[in-house]
Structures are given as C-alpha cells and as structure tokens.
PDB file of C-alpha atoms in Angstrom:
ATOM      1  CA  MET A1214       8.674  -8.066  -7.546  1.00 95.00           C
ATOM      2  CA  ILE A1215       5.589  -6.316  -6.273  1.00 98.00           C
ATOM      3  CA  SER A1216       2.745  -8.514  -5.065  1.00 98.00           C
ATOM      4  CA  TYR A1217      -0.802  -7.634  -4.099  1.00 98.00           C
ATOM      5  CA  SER A1218      -3.151  -9.588  -1.849  1.00 98.00           C
ATOM      6  CA  THR A1219      -6.239  -9.037   0.297  1.00 98.00           C
ATOM      7  CA  GLU A1220      -7.562  -9.986   3.713  1.00 97.00           C
ATOM      8  CA  ASN A1221     -11.290  -9.578   4.504  1.00 97.00           C
ATOM      9  CA  VAL A1222     -11.884  -7.178   1.565  1.00 98.00           C
ATOM     10  CA  ALA A1223     -12.489  -7.299  -2.172  1.00 97.00           C
ATOM     11  CA  PHE A1224      -9.478  -6.405  -4.289  1.00 97.00           C
ATOM     12  CA  PRO A1225      -9.438  -2.633  -4.919  1.00 97.00           C
ATOM     13  CA  LYS A1226      -9.955  -1.337  -8.442  1.00 93.00           C
ATOM     14  CA  ILE A1227      -6.345  -0.586  -9.283  1.00 95.00           C
ATOM     15  CA  ARG A1228      -4.506  -1.469 -12.448  1.00 95.00           C
ATOM     16  CA  ARG A1229      -1.785  -3.765 -11.142  1.00 95.00           C
ATOM     17  CA  ARG A1230       0.609  -3.443 -14.083  1.00 95.00           C
ATOM     18  CA  GLU A1231       0.256   0.349 -14.265  1.00 96.00           C
ATOM     19  CA  THR A1232       0.554   0.668 -10.482  1.00 97.00           C
ATOM     20  CA  THR A1233       3.654  -1.540 -10.411  1.00 97.00           C
ATOM     21  CA  GLN A1234       5.331   0.505 -13.160  1.00 97.00           C
ATOM     22  CA  TRP A1235       4.432   3.718 -11.345  1.00 97.00           C
ATOM     23  CA  ILE A1236       5.901   2.443  -8.061  1.00 98.00           C
ATOM     24  CA  ARG A1237       9.137   1.542  -9.867  1.00 97.00           C
ATOM     25  CA  ARG A1238       9.308   5.021 -11.479  1.00 97.00           C
ATOM     26  CA  VAL A1239       8.822   6.733  -8.127  1.00 98.00           C
ATOM     27  CA  ALA A1240      11.481   4.567  -6.463  1.00 98.00           C
ATOM     28  CA  GLN A1241      13.899   5.383  -9.303  1.00 97.00           C
ATOM     29  CA  THR A1242      13.494   9.109  -8.610  1.00 96.00           C
ATOM     30  CA  TYR A1243      15.050   8.375  -5.202  1.00 97.00           C
ATOM     31  CA  GLY A1244      17.841   6.250  -6.665  1.00 97.00           C
ATOM     32  CA  LYS A1245      16.201   3.042  -5.456  1.00 98.00           C
ATOM     33  CA  ARG A1246      15.382  -0.278  -7.080  1.00 97.00           C
ATOM     34  CA  VAL A1247      12.326  -2.297  -6.146  1.00 98.00           C
ATOM     35  CA  GLY A1248      13.102  -5.701  -4.684  1.00 98.00           C
ATOM     36  CA  GLU A1249      10.369  -7.613  -2.849  1.00 98.00           C
ATOM     37  CA  VAL A1250       7.402  -5.421  -1.950  1.00 98.00           C
ATOM     38  CA  GLY A1251       4.142  -6.937  -0.782  1.00 98.00           C
ATOM     39  CA  TYR A1252       0.866  -5.052  -0.474  1.00 98.00           C
ATOM     40  CA  LEU A1253      -1.894  -6.442   1.720  1.00 98.00           C
ATOM     41  CA  PHE A1254      -5.228  -4.659   1.371  1.00 98.00           C
ATOM     42  CA  CYS A1255      -7.444  -5.311   4.376  1.00 98.00           C
ATOM     43  CA  ASP A1256     -10.209  -3.967   6.589  1.00 98.00           C
ATOM     44  CA  ASP A1257      -9.955  -1.890   9.769  1.00 98.00           C
ATOM     45  CA  ASN A1258     -10.197  -4.935  12.048  1.00 98.00           C
ATOM     46  CA  HIS A1259      -7.201  -6.607  10.425  1.00 98.00           C
ATOM     47  CA  ILE A1260      -4.985  -3.523  10.433  1.00 98.00           C
ATOM     48  CA  LEU A1261      -5.849  -2.958  14.092  1.00 98.00           C
ATOM     49  CA  GLU A1262      -4.711  -6.522  14.852  1.00 98.00           C
ATOM     50  CA  VAL A1263      -1.452  -5.929  12.966  1.00 98.00           C
ATOM     51  CA  ASN A1264      -0.919  -2.597  14.712  1.00 97.00           C
ATOM     52  CA  ARG A1265      -1.447  -4.172  18.131  1.00 98.00           C
ATOM     53  CA  GLU A1266       0.610  -7.303  17.492  1.00 97.00           C
ATOM     54  CA  TYR A1267       3.648  -5.852  15.761  1.00 96.00           C
ATOM     55  CA  LEU A1268       3.772  -2.205  16.868  1.00 96.00           C
ATOM     56  CA  GLN A1269       1.906  -2.292  20.191  1.00 96.00           C
ATOM     57  CA  HIS A1270      -0.338   0.538  18.924  1.00 96.00           C
ATOM     58  CA  ASP A1271      -4.023   0.380  19.786  1.00 96.00           C
ATOM     59  CA  TYR A1272      -5.537   2.426  16.960  1.00 96.00           C
ATOM     60  CA  TYR A1273      -6.686   2.230  13.373  1.00 96.00           C
ATOM     61  CA  THR A1274      -4.497   3.610  10.603  1.00 97.00           C
ATOM     62  CA  ASP A1275      -4.510   3.713   6.831  1.00 97.00           C
ATOM     63  CA  ILE A1276      -1.111   2.073   6.292  1.00 98.00           C
ATOM     64  CA  ILE A1277       1.582   0.206   8.175  1.00 98.00           C
ATOM     65  CA  THR A1278       4.963  -0.110   6.497  1.00 97.00           C
ATOM     66  CA  PHE A1279       7.389  -2.870   7.418  1.00 98.00           C
ATOM     67  CA  ASP A1280      10.817  -1.911   6.082  1.00 97.00           C
ATOM     68  CA  TYR A1281      13.252  -4.653   5.032  1.00 98.00           C
ATOM     69  CA  CYS A1282      15.370  -2.472   2.736  1.00 96.00           C
ATOM     70  CA  GLU A1283      18.944  -3.351   1.905  1.00 95.00           C
ATOM     71  CA  GLY A1284      21.153  -0.673   0.392  1.00 95.00           C
ATOM     72  CA  ASP A1285      19.509   0.857  -2.657  1.00 97.00           C
ATOM     73  CA  THR A1286      16.933  -1.924  -2.959  1.00 98.00           C
ATOM     74  CA  ILE A1287      13.581  -1.356  -1.318  1.00 98.00           C
ATOM     75  CA  ASN A1288      11.915  -4.356   0.283  1.00 98.00           C
ATOM     76  CA  GLY A1289       8.937  -4.288   2.559  1.00 98.00           C
ATOM     77  CA  ASP A1290       5.424  -5.275   3.450  1.00 98.00           C
ATOM     78  CA  LEU A1291       2.709  -2.650   3.258  1.00 98.00           C
ATOM     79  CA  VAL A1292      -0.614  -3.229   5.016  1.00 98.00           C
ATOM     80  CA  ILE A1293      -3.384  -0.873   3.874  1.00 98.00           C
ATOM     81  CA  SER A1294      -6.850  -0.599   5.431  1.00 98.00           C
ATOM     82  CA  LEU A1295      -9.315   0.170   2.657  1.00 98.00           C
ATOM     83  CA  ASP A1296     -11.862   1.124   5.339  1.00 98.00           C
ATOM     84  CA  THR A1297      -9.623   3.896   6.653  1.00 98.00           C
ATOM     85  CA  VAL A1298      -8.644   4.991   3.141  1.00 98.00           C
ATOM     86  CA  ARG A1299     -12.357   5.420   2.371  1.00 98.00           C
ATOM     87  CA  SER A1300     -13.006   7.269   5.653  1.00 98.00           C
ATOM     88  CA  ASN A1301     -10.058   9.591   5.032  1.00 97.00           C
ATOM     89  CA  ALA A1302     -11.180  10.288   1.466  1.00 98.00           C
ATOM     90  CA  GLU A1303     -14.570  11.370   2.811  1.00 97.00           C
ATOM     91  CA  LEU A1304     -13.053  13.334   5.704  1.00 96.00           C
ATOM     92  CA  PHE A1305     -10.644  15.255   3.460  1.00 94.00           C
ATOM     93  CA  HIS A1306     -13.113  15.558   0.534  1.00 97.00           C
ATOM     94  CA  LYS A1307     -10.814  13.594  -1.781  1.00 95.00           C
ATOM     95  CA  ASP A1308     -11.569  11.108  -4.509  1.00 96.00           C
ATOM     96  CA  TYR A1309     -11.289   7.558  -3.132  1.00 97.00           C
ATOM     97  CA  ASP A1310      -9.013   6.362  -5.965  1.00 96.00           C
ATOM     98  CA  GLU A1311      -6.666   9.309  -5.477  1.00 95.00           C
ATOM     99  CA  GLU A1312      -6.544   8.702  -1.733  1.00 97.00           C
ATOM    100  CA  LEU A1313      -5.837   5.007  -2.301  1.00 98.00           C
ATOM    101  CA  HIS A1314      -2.953   5.808  -4.656  1.00 98.00           C
ATOM    102  CA  ARG A1315      -1.648   8.405  -2.178  1.00 97.00           C
ATOM    103  CA  VAL A1316      -1.517   5.719   0.520  1.00 98.00           C
ATOM    104  CA  ILE A1317      -0.008   3.142  -1.844  1.00 98.00           C
ATOM    105  CA  ILE A1318       2.866   5.504  -2.652  1.00 98.00           C
ATOM    106  CA  HIS A1319       3.158   6.780   0.937  1.00 97.00           C
ATOM    107  CA  GLY A1320       4.514   3.390   1.964  1.00 97.00           C
ATOM    108  CA  ILE A1321       6.996   3.372  -0.914  1.00 98.00           C
ATOM    109  CA  LEU A1322       8.196   6.838   0.079  1.00 98.00           C
ATOM    110  CA  HIS A1323       8.837   5.523   3.593  1.00 97.00           C
ATOM    111  CA  LEU A1324      10.880   2.689   2.073  1.00 98.00           C
ATOM    112  CA  CYS A1325      12.790   5.309   0.060  1.00 97.00           C
ATOM    113  CA  GLY A1326      13.761   7.035   3.312  1.00 95.00           C
ATOM    114  CA  LEU A1327      11.131   9.733   3.807  1.00 95.00           C
ATOM    115  CA  ASN A1328       9.529  10.203   7.210  1.00 92.00           C
ATOM    116  CA  ASP A1329       6.458  12.094   8.379  1.00 90.00           C
ATOM    117  CA  LYS A1330       6.633  12.217  12.172  1.00 88.00           C
ATOM    118  CA  GLY A1331       9.264  14.892  12.895  1.00 86.00           C
ATOM    119  CA  PRO A1332       9.044  18.677  12.580  1.00 87.00           C
ATOM    120  CA  GLY A1333       8.358  19.689   8.985  1.00 89.00           C
ATOM    121  CA  GLU A1334       8.474  16.084   7.741  1.00 94.00           C
ATOM    122  CA  ARG A1335       4.745  15.790   7.158  1.00 92.00           C
ATOM    123  CA  GLU A1336       4.808  18.696   4.686  1.00 94.00           C
ATOM    124  CA  LEU A1337       7.780  17.159   2.860  1.00 95.00           C
ATOM    125  CA  MET A1338       6.001  13.800   2.676  1.00 95.00           C
ATOM    126  CA  GLU A1339       2.815  15.386   1.330  1.00 95.00           C
ATOM    127  CA  ALA A1340       4.804  17.258  -1.324  1.00 96.00           C
ATOM    128  CA  ALA A1341       6.541  13.996  -2.295  1.00 97.00           C
ATOM    129  CA  GLU A1342       3.162  12.255  -2.505  1.00 97.00           C
ATOM    130  CA  ASP A1343       1.855  15.021  -4.771  1.00 96.00           C
ATOM    131  CA  ARG A1344       4.904  14.718  -7.058  1.00 96.00           C
ATOM    132  CA  ALA A1345       4.479  10.947  -7.179  1.00 97.00           C
ATOM    133  CA  LEU A1346       0.773  11.228  -7.982  1.00 96.00           C
ATOM    134  CA  GLY A1347       1.774  13.498 -10.862  1.00 95.00           C
ATOM    135  CA  LEU A1348       3.848  10.637 -12.294  1.00 93.00           C
ATOM    136  CA  LEU A1349       0.776   8.370 -12.293  1.00 89.00           C
ATOM    137  CA  ARG A1350      -1.204  10.539 -14.681  1.00 66.00           C
TER     138      ARG A1350
END
C-alpha cells in the first residue's frame, strides 16, 4: 500500500492512482514488490526538523528516505519538501511537476537499492530517474 499525507502544505497536484501504479511499475523493473510506502509532503521547516532529529544533518533537502525494506518487498517512509522541490525546479529550469515526480521516484529508486553518493552513482541515479519518468508518460 502506498499512502500520501501532508504536513504544513497543501496536497500537491498529483494523480494518486496513476502515481501509485507508476511507482509499482518502476519497482517491478527492479524485481521488487511494493509493501508499505508512505509519502509525507511537507515544507522546508518540517524537513529540516526531520533531518536534524533523525539524521543529525543541519540542512534543507528535497527528500529523505527511510528504508524498511525486507527482501524483495520495498517498505519505507519518504519525506518530501515541496518548498525545496519548487526551488530546485527553478534553479535547474525544470517544470515543477516533472521535478516533483523525479523526487517521488528518487526515493523509490533508493528503496530498490540505487545510491547517489559514491563515485559515478549520481549519474546512474539520474539515468534511472529519466527511465522511470519515461514510464509515467
């Protein structure tokens, strides 16, 4: 089950059913099933609190992924700052909706085992995001 909730923000204009089906399709391409995945859309202040409390990081970010995966079933909580998504869309001259979907699937890709911190991993993650966005259309 994939759930969506908000904290301090209006719910983003995403099609829940379509987005849920898309997430499941992307996970399947990695041989994974979707178990319990919770999205929390929030503002910068809330994600900063989460980052400080749970990761001891003192900075804003677009997404924090909490991984509770078991075997081939992905489970996790994904916290997304809509403020940072909007800022990044402007910074990178991207459409806000595309940037939001990129971040939504970024967390799923982490749960599927992809990383983006090591050498060359960022490029692999971006390519995976692009492929996943292609499945949305």
